[in-house]
Short mmCIF file of C-alpha atoms and ligand atoms in Angstrom, two decimals:
data_model
loop_
_atom_site.label_atom_id
_atom_site.label_comp_id
_atom_site.label_asym_id
_atom_site.label_seq_id
_atom_site.Cartn_x
_atom_site.Cartn_y
_atom_site.Cartn_z
CA MET A 1 -37.58 65.95 3.39
CA GLN A 2 -39.74 63.26 2.94
CA PRO A 3 -40.31 60.71 0.61
CA ARG A 4 -42.92 59.73 -1.93
CA ASP A 5 -45.89 58.50 0.19
CA LEU A 6 -45.57 54.62 0.78
CA SER A 7 -48.45 54.53 2.97
CA ALA A 8 -49.75 52.13 0.78
CA THR A 9 -46.72 49.84 0.94
CA SER A 10 -46.80 47.97 4.27
CA PRO A 11 -42.91 46.74 4.97
CA TYR A 12 -42.06 43.39 4.52
CA VAL A 13 -42.36 40.92 7.75
CA PRO A 14 -39.18 38.24 7.37
CA GLY A 15 -38.85 35.27 9.84
CA ARG A 16 -36.92 35.99 12.51
CA GLY A 17 -33.17 35.04 12.61
CA ILE A 18 -31.65 33.21 15.05
CA GLU A 19 -28.94 35.95 16.29
CA GLU A 20 -31.83 38.31 17.17
CA VAL A 21 -33.78 36.12 18.75
CA ALA A 22 -30.49 34.45 20.68
CA ARG A 23 -29.54 37.75 21.68
CA ASP A 24 -33.64 38.92 23.53
CA LEU A 25 -33.78 35.73 25.09
CA GLY A 26 -30.06 35.68 26.63
CA LEU A 27 -29.75 32.24 24.78
CA ASP A 28 -27.02 30.54 22.63
CA PRO A 29 -28.20 30.56 18.82
CA ASP A 30 -26.58 27.14 19.14
CA GLU A 31 -29.66 26.18 21.71
CA LEU A 32 -32.46 27.56 19.06
CA ILE A 33 -33.75 25.87 16.02
CA LYS A 34 -35.37 27.93 13.18
CA LEU A 35 -38.18 26.62 11.49
CA SER A 36 -39.76 30.54 10.42
CA SER A 37 -37.95 31.11 6.86
CA ASN A 38 -38.54 28.08 5.02
CA GLU A 39 -34.69 27.69 4.31
CA ASN A 40 -32.90 24.13 4.01
CA PRO A 41 -32.19 22.71 7.34
CA HIS A 42 -28.88 20.52 5.71
CA GLY A 43 -27.46 24.40 4.76
CA THR A 44 -25.48 25.08 1.28
CA SER A 45 -24.77 22.01 -1.10
CA PRO A 46 -20.91 21.30 -0.65
CA LYS A 47 -20.04 21.93 -4.03
CA ALA A 48 -21.22 25.19 -4.08
CA VAL A 49 -19.39 26.33 -1.04
CA ASP A 50 -16.21 24.73 -2.84
CA ALA A 51 -17.26 27.25 -5.78
CA VAL A 52 -17.56 30.18 -4.01
CA THR A 53 -14.73 29.60 -1.76
CA THR A 54 -12.79 29.00 -4.91
CA ARG A 55 -13.96 32.21 -6.81
CA ALA A 56 -13.30 34.13 -3.66
CA ASN A 57 -9.44 32.97 -3.13
CA GLU A 58 -8.97 34.25 -7.29
CA GLY A 59 -10.43 37.28 -6.73
CA LEU A 60 -13.83 39.55 -6.83
CA HIS A 61 -12.41 42.47 -8.41
CA VAL A 62 -14.07 41.74 -11.88
CA TYR A 63 -17.89 42.30 -12.83
CA PRO A 64 -19.74 39.49 -13.08
CA LYS A 65 -20.28 38.45 -16.54
CA ALA A 66 -19.15 35.29 -18.07
CA ALA A 67 -20.56 33.80 -14.88
CA HIS A 68 -23.85 34.91 -15.45
CA THR A 69 -23.69 33.95 -19.28
CA ASP A 70 -22.87 30.44 -18.24
CA LEU A 71 -25.79 30.21 -15.35
CA THR A 72 -27.78 31.43 -18.11
CA GLU A 73 -27.20 29.11 -20.54
CA LYS A 74 -27.06 26.10 -17.82
CA LEU A 75 -30.65 26.73 -16.55
CA ALA A 76 -31.60 27.49 -20.32
CA ASP A 77 -30.32 23.50 -21.22
CA LYS A 78 -32.06 22.69 -17.92
CA TRP A 79 -35.47 24.17 -18.98
CA ASP A 80 -35.29 23.29 -23.00
CA LEU A 81 -35.08 26.73 -23.70
CA SER A 82 -33.40 29.06 -25.32
CA ALA A 83 -30.89 32.00 -23.29
CA ASN A 84 -32.69 34.46 -23.67
CA GLN A 85 -35.78 33.08 -22.09
CA ILE A 86 -34.18 32.76 -18.81
CA TRP A 87 -33.89 36.16 -16.80
CA VAL A 88 -31.28 35.63 -13.98
CA THR A 89 -32.41 37.93 -11.14
CA PRO A 90 -31.29 38.37 -7.62
CA GLY A 91 -33.49 36.21 -5.76
CA ALA A 92 -37.08 35.04 -7.17
CA ASP A 93 -37.71 38.85 -5.40
CA GLY A 94 -35.48 40.63 -7.86
CA ALA A 95 -37.53 38.46 -11.05
CA ILE A 96 -40.99 40.24 -9.34
CA ASP A 97 -39.64 43.57 -9.77
CA TYR A 98 -37.97 43.08 -13.30
CA LEU A 99 -41.70 41.66 -14.60
CA SER A 100 -42.98 44.24 -12.83
CA ARG A 101 -40.56 46.82 -14.56
CA ALA A 102 -41.35 45.44 -17.47
CA MET A 103 -44.95 45.34 -17.77
CA LEU A 104 -46.47 48.33 -15.38
CA GLU A 105 -47.38 51.29 -16.48
CA PRO A 106 -48.71 53.66 -13.41
CA GLY A 107 -51.85 52.72 -12.08
CA ASP A 108 -51.80 49.83 -13.67
CA SER A 109 -53.01 46.73 -11.73
CA VAL A 110 -51.96 43.27 -10.33
CA LEU A 111 -53.99 40.83 -8.72
CA VAL A 112 -52.08 38.89 -5.80
CA PRO A 113 -53.74 36.03 -3.69
CA SER A 114 -54.90 36.52 0.06
CA PRO A 115 -52.97 35.02 1.74
CA GLY A 116 -50.38 35.32 0.03
CA PHE A 117 -46.65 36.40 -0.10
CA SER A 118 -46.21 40.02 0.25
CA TYR A 119 -43.38 40.99 -2.18
CA TYR A 120 -45.88 40.94 -5.44
CA SER A 121 -48.17 43.51 -3.78
CA MET A 122 -45.05 45.42 -2.54
CA SER A 123 -43.00 45.46 -5.95
CA ALA A 124 -46.34 46.45 -7.79
CA ARG A 125 -46.78 49.65 -6.03
CA HIS A 126 -43.02 50.50 -6.10
CA HIS A 127 -43.61 50.50 -9.86
CA HIS A 128 -46.77 52.53 -9.22
CA GLY A 129 -48.78 50.05 -9.63
CA GLU A 130 -52.39 49.45 -7.66
CA VAL A 131 -53.09 46.14 -5.91
CA ALA A 132 -56.27 43.79 -5.99
CA GLU A 133 -56.69 40.54 -4.03
CA TYR A 134 -58.68 37.20 -4.71
CA ASP A 135 -58.90 35.27 -1.91
CA LEU A 136 -58.12 31.78 -0.78
CA SER A 137 -60.63 30.28 1.90
CA LYS A 138 -59.73 28.72 4.65
CA ASP A 139 -62.92 26.61 4.78
CA GLY A 140 -62.18 25.74 1.13
CA ALA A 141 -58.72 24.27 2.42
CA PHE A 142 -56.97 27.14 0.25
CA GLN A 143 -57.48 25.21 -2.83
CA GLN A 144 -56.29 27.19 -5.88
CA THR A 145 -58.91 27.42 -8.70
CA ALA A 146 -59.13 28.93 -12.16
CA ASP A 147 -62.68 30.24 -10.91
CA ILE A 148 -61.66 31.57 -8.03
CA VAL A 149 -59.13 34.03 -9.60
CA LEU A 150 -61.55 35.03 -12.04
CA ASP A 151 -63.98 35.19 -9.78
CA ALA A 152 -61.91 38.74 -8.72
CA TYR A 153 -60.07 39.17 -12.13
CA ASP A 154 -60.82 42.20 -13.85
CA GLY A 155 -57.93 42.73 -16.38
CA GLU A 156 -55.40 43.44 -14.42
CA ARG A 157 -52.16 43.36 -16.14
CA ILE A 158 -50.29 41.10 -13.98
CA VAL A 159 -51.88 38.25 -12.32
CA HIS A 160 -49.56 36.44 -9.42
CA LEU A 161 -50.13 32.46 -8.48
CA THR A 162 -47.93 30.79 -6.41
CA SER A 163 -47.49 26.71 -6.37
CA PRO A 164 -46.95 25.71 -4.14
CA HIS A 165 -48.50 28.28 -2.28
CA ASN A 166 -46.73 30.24 0.72
CA PRO A 167 -48.07 29.94 3.44
CA THR A 168 -50.21 27.78 3.27
CA GLY A 169 -48.81 24.86 0.65
CA THR A 170 -51.19 24.07 -1.63
CA GLU A 171 -50.97 23.72 -5.37
CA TRP A 172 -52.35 24.54 -8.96
CA SER A 173 -53.38 21.31 -11.32
CA ARG A 174 -51.70 21.72 -14.86
CA GLU A 175 -55.37 21.97 -16.53
CA GLU A 176 -56.85 24.85 -13.90
CA ILE A 177 -53.49 27.25 -14.83
CA THR A 178 -54.57 26.38 -18.31
CA THR A 179 -57.55 27.52 -18.20
CA LEU A 180 -56.72 30.61 -16.43
CA LEU A 181 -54.13 31.33 -18.90
CA ASN A 182 -56.81 30.89 -21.58
CA ALA A 183 -59.35 33.20 -20.09
CA VAL A 184 -57.51 36.02 -18.99
CA ASP A 185 -57.04 38.87 -21.73
CA ASP A 186 -53.70 38.43 -24.46
CA GLN A 187 -52.14 41.77 -22.16
CA THR A 188 -52.46 39.85 -18.99
CA LEU A 189 -49.26 38.40 -17.79
CA VAL A 190 -49.85 35.52 -15.50
CA VAL A 191 -46.80 34.94 -13.23
CA VAL A 192 -46.65 31.27 -11.68
CA ASP A 193 -44.19 31.55 -8.26
CA GLU A 194 -42.66 27.91 -8.15
CA ALA A 195 -40.14 29.08 -5.20
CA TYR A 196 -40.93 26.13 -4.12
CA GLY A 197 -40.85 23.95 -7.26
CA GLU A 198 -38.34 21.28 -6.57
CA TYR A 199 -40.46 19.39 -3.65
CA SER A 200 -43.63 19.30 -5.71
CA ASP A 201 -44.27 16.30 -7.49
CA ARG A 202 -46.10 18.40 -10.46
CA PRO A 203 -44.33 19.39 -13.53
CA SER A 204 -43.39 22.78 -14.10
CA SER A 205 -45.65 25.57 -15.68
CA ILE A 206 -42.19 26.25 -17.35
CA GLY A 207 -43.56 23.49 -20.26
CA LEU A 208 -46.16 25.77 -20.85
CA LEU A 209 -43.72 28.35 -22.33
CA SER A 210 -44.13 26.99 -25.80
CA GLU A 211 -47.57 27.59 -25.85
CA PHE A 212 -48.44 30.46 -23.66
CA GLU A 213 -46.94 34.29 -24.48
CA ASN A 214 -48.27 35.45 -21.54
CA LEU A 215 -46.81 33.34 -19.26
CA ALA A 216 -43.58 33.72 -16.77
CA VAL A 217 -42.33 31.25 -14.45
CA LEU A 218 -40.13 32.06 -10.77
CA ARG A 219 -37.95 29.82 -9.87
CA THR A 220 -35.16 30.47 -6.66
CA PHE A 221 -31.46 28.54 -5.48
CA SER A 222 -32.84 30.20 -2.12
CA LYS A 223 -35.15 26.97 -0.94
CA ALA A 224 -33.80 23.39 -2.16
CA TYR A 225 -30.57 24.52 -3.02
CA GLY A 226 -29.95 26.43 0.34
CA LEU A 227 -28.76 29.48 -1.16
CA ALA A 228 -30.86 32.34 0.32
CA GLY A 229 -28.20 34.59 1.77
CA LEU A 230 -26.40 34.76 -1.67
CA ARG A 231 -29.40 36.15 -3.39
CA ILE A 232 -29.94 34.46 -6.80
CA GLY A 233 -33.18 33.06 -8.79
CA TYR A 234 -34.71 33.39 -12.22
CA ALA A 235 -37.54 33.76 -14.29
CA ALA A 236 -38.52 31.91 -17.02
CA VAL A 237 -40.46 33.63 -19.69
CA PRO A 238 -41.59 33.27 -23.43
CA GLU A 239 -39.50 33.92 -26.47
CA ALA A 240 -41.85 36.50 -27.40
CA TRP A 241 -40.72 39.50 -25.52
CA ALA A 242 -37.82 37.70 -23.45
CA ASP A 243 -35.46 40.29 -25.31
CA ALA A 244 -36.80 42.63 -22.68
CA TYR A 245 -34.79 41.71 -20.07
CA ALA A 246 -31.90 43.61 -21.55
CA ARG A 247 -33.71 46.81 -20.69
CA VAL A 248 -35.28 46.44 -17.13
CA ASN A 249 -32.12 44.34 -16.11
CA THR A 250 -30.10 46.18 -13.49
CA PRO A 251 -26.58 46.22 -14.68
CA PHE A 252 -24.45 43.32 -12.51
CA ALA A 253 -27.74 43.13 -10.02
CA ALA A 254 -26.70 39.39 -9.23
CA ASN A 255 -23.17 38.57 -7.97
CA GLU A 256 -20.33 36.67 -9.01
CA LEU A 257 -20.47 34.21 -6.21
CA ALA A 258 -24.10 33.85 -6.40
CA TYR A 259 -23.57 32.99 -9.99
CA ARG A 260 -20.65 30.21 -9.13
CA ALA A 261 -22.75 28.73 -6.50
CA GLY A 262 -25.53 28.18 -8.70
CA LEU A 263 -23.61 26.78 -11.43
CA ALA A 264 -22.29 24.29 -8.44
CA ALA A 265 -25.49 23.23 -7.18
CA LEU A 266 -27.47 22.91 -10.39
CA ASP A 267 -24.46 19.89 -10.53
CA ASP A 268 -25.15 18.51 -6.81
CA ASP A 269 -27.97 16.43 -7.18
CA ASP A 270 -27.21 14.32 -3.87
CA HIS A 271 -27.81 17.89 -2.27
CA VAL A 272 -31.25 18.65 -3.58
CA ASP A 273 -32.54 15.11 -3.61
CA HIS A 274 -31.48 14.71 -0.01
CA SER A 275 -33.23 18.08 0.99
CA VAL A 276 -36.70 16.87 -1.07
CA GLU A 277 -37.09 14.05 0.79
CA THR A 278 -36.15 15.35 3.98
CA ALA A 279 -38.96 17.81 3.68
CA LYS A 280 -41.06 15.33 2.07
CA TRP A 281 -40.31 13.05 5.71
CA ALA A 282 -40.95 16.21 7.87
CA ARG A 283 -44.03 17.24 6.42
CA GLU A 284 -45.89 13.74 7.06
CA TYR A 285 -44.59 13.72 10.36
CA MET A 286 -45.91 16.98 11.01
CA TYR A 287 -49.60 15.57 9.63
CA GLU A 288 -49.72 12.80 11.42
CA ASN A 289 -47.69 13.90 15.14
CA LEU A 290 -48.77 17.36 15.30
CA ASP A 291 -52.20 17.87 17.74
CA ALA A 292 -53.61 20.67 15.82
CA PRO A 293 -55.00 20.24 12.75
CA THR A 294 -52.74 20.77 9.74
CA PHE A 295 -53.16 21.95 5.77
CA GLU A 296 -51.67 19.14 3.23
CA SER A 297 -47.97 20.94 1.48
CA ALA A 298 -46.09 20.54 -1.19
CA GLY A 299 -43.42 22.72 0.09
CA ASN A 300 -40.86 22.55 2.32
CA PHE A 301 -43.23 24.00 5.43
CA VAL A 302 -46.60 22.86 6.87
CA LEU A 303 -49.22 25.58 8.40
CA VAL A 304 -50.99 24.72 11.46
CA ASP A 305 -54.13 25.92 12.75
CA VAL A 306 -53.56 26.71 16.60
CA GLY A 307 -56.05 29.03 17.28
CA ASP A 308 -54.14 32.00 18.82
CA ALA A 309 -50.90 32.21 16.34
CA SER A 310 -48.92 35.05 18.15
CA ARG A 311 -49.44 33.49 21.29
CA VAL A 312 -48.02 30.00 20.33
CA ALA A 313 -45.45 31.76 18.20
CA GLU A 314 -43.88 33.54 21.20
CA ARG A 315 -44.51 30.81 23.59
CA SER A 316 -42.53 28.32 21.15
CA GLN A 317 -39.88 30.84 20.97
CA GLU A 318 -39.19 31.13 24.53
CA GLU A 319 -38.58 27.35 24.08
CA GLY A 320 -36.24 27.39 21.20
CA VAL A 321 -37.87 26.73 18.45
CA ILE A 322 -38.88 29.58 16.17
CA ILE A 323 -41.65 29.29 13.88
CA ARG A 324 -43.76 32.10 12.16
CA ASP A 325 -46.81 33.67 13.26
CA CYS A 326 -49.07 33.68 10.07
CA SER A 327 -50.93 37.22 11.41
CA SER A 328 -48.89 39.18 9.27
CA PHE A 329 -50.11 36.60 5.88
CA GLY A 330 -54.12 37.65 7.32
CA LEU A 331 -54.19 33.91 9.21
CA PRO A 332 -54.33 35.28 12.64
CA GLY A 333 -55.12 31.40 13.37
CA CYS A 334 -52.46 29.96 12.04
CA VAL A 335 -49.10 29.56 12.52
CA ARG A 336 -46.08 28.18 9.65
CA ILE A 337 -43.35 25.51 10.46
CA SER A 338 -40.47 24.87 8.41
CA CYS A 339 -39.49 21.50 7.52
CA GLY A 340 -36.63 20.55 9.71
CA THR A 341 -33.84 17.67 9.85
CA ARG A 342 -35.53 14.90 11.24
CA GLU A 343 -34.45 15.72 14.53
CA GLU A 344 -35.30 19.24 14.71
CA THR A 345 -38.46 18.85 13.22
CA LYS A 346 -39.28 15.78 16.27
CA THR A 347 -38.19 18.50 18.79
CA ALA A 348 -40.18 21.19 17.01
CA VAL A 349 -43.65 18.90 17.39
CA GLU A 350 -42.92 18.09 20.91
CA THR A 351 -42.17 21.40 21.89
CA ILE A 352 -45.50 22.83 19.63
CA ASN A 353 -47.89 19.87 21.37
CA GLY A 354 -46.40 20.89 24.80
CA ILE A 355 -47.49 24.14 24.17
CA LEU A 356 -50.83 23.53 22.72
CA ALA A 357 -51.47 21.56 25.69
CA GLU A 358 -51.08 24.56 27.79
CA VAL A 359 -52.58 27.14 25.43
CA ALA A 360 -55.62 24.93 25.06
CA PRO A 361 -55.79 22.35 27.14
CA THR A 362 -58.45 19.02 25.94
C1 PLP B 1 -38.72 32.44 -0.57
C2 PLP B 1 -40.03 33.03 -1.43
C3 PLP B 1 -39.57 33.57 -2.85
C4 PLP B 1 -38.12 34.59 -2.91
O1 PLP B 1 -37.28 33.76 -2.65
P1 PLP B 1 -35.85 34.52 -3.27
O2 PLP B 1 -34.88 34.58 -2.17
O3 PLP B 1 -35.93 36.11 -3.39
O4 PLP B 1 -35.17 34.11 -4.63
C5 PLP B 1 -40.67 34.22 -3.82
N1 PLP B 1 -41.71 33.66 -3.44
C6 PLP B 1 -42.17 32.90 -2.50
C7 PLP B 1 -43.81 32.60 -2.60
C8 PLP B 1 -41.25 32.32 -1.28
O5 PLP B 1 -41.77 31.94 -0.18
#
């Protein structure tokens, strides 16, 4: 037998892991610097590690229930929402699925950015939806505005926005988001993905939930909180349809350790502040010191126009610095470099400048 026709769905292409690259190159994983997946170079909050260890010692034989309630309430408190407006999910990717489940009828369309995060379209197709794209242009420095989306908009059921945007680093302004929310059909859900929200100085769109019923905002513990390996995130949604969660939620999808880690990480301001400060330093360092054009970023990564992305990424990997070739995002000229620690970032810039000199001598 065969699965259903999945030919329209391209497989998700993750950044390559340290272990697999080390194995390929015959290197010690400790010799590699991984700046390909926008992970937190300072690791996990020590408080979260403690909480996980404690919980594991106490036993994991019970379904996660109280911890789910606790995390939901803590997040509702943080954002000044009621608890049912927080949909806790296995990663922000899980939240994308839950919104697809809640909104899409077979054949409904979603509108996604190009270049952009590939899971928006994958999730729509999993839910028997169709996909249309709006283009962010390199010549326009990947600027994001209501006009750009509305030019492509044709009554889609879901419009996905990313702010800060992956892989370009650009942001939406509050004014442009409001313009878009007012302009689309009231049965069109605008999803603002704030996976990198902690690194931005702009206010979260969660603040608009009291004004708009066609808005959902995604957040994750994977980036600034350093919990990518545990898979925990959430959507913040309007009161009007918040109760749909109970109908679309996979029972116990997020796990006990993830809830405990999330609860502890929310209390560890030092870890988040330090992580954000390092990322802001690293962004500036890359703009100033890379010998190739960079795009200003509000995330924990910088997009760099290197000309031949696959060659530069491959050579960089051979030199021990793993970066993201953006060809799979539709940007064959660009690489995305995650912000490392100060030391890692300096080494990466030096390595990549060496490669740029060799690939395109000036
Ligand atoms: C990393 C990322 C996510 C998802 O992260 P999870 O690990 O599933 O929480 C979502 N959107 C964008 C744009 C991302 O870069």
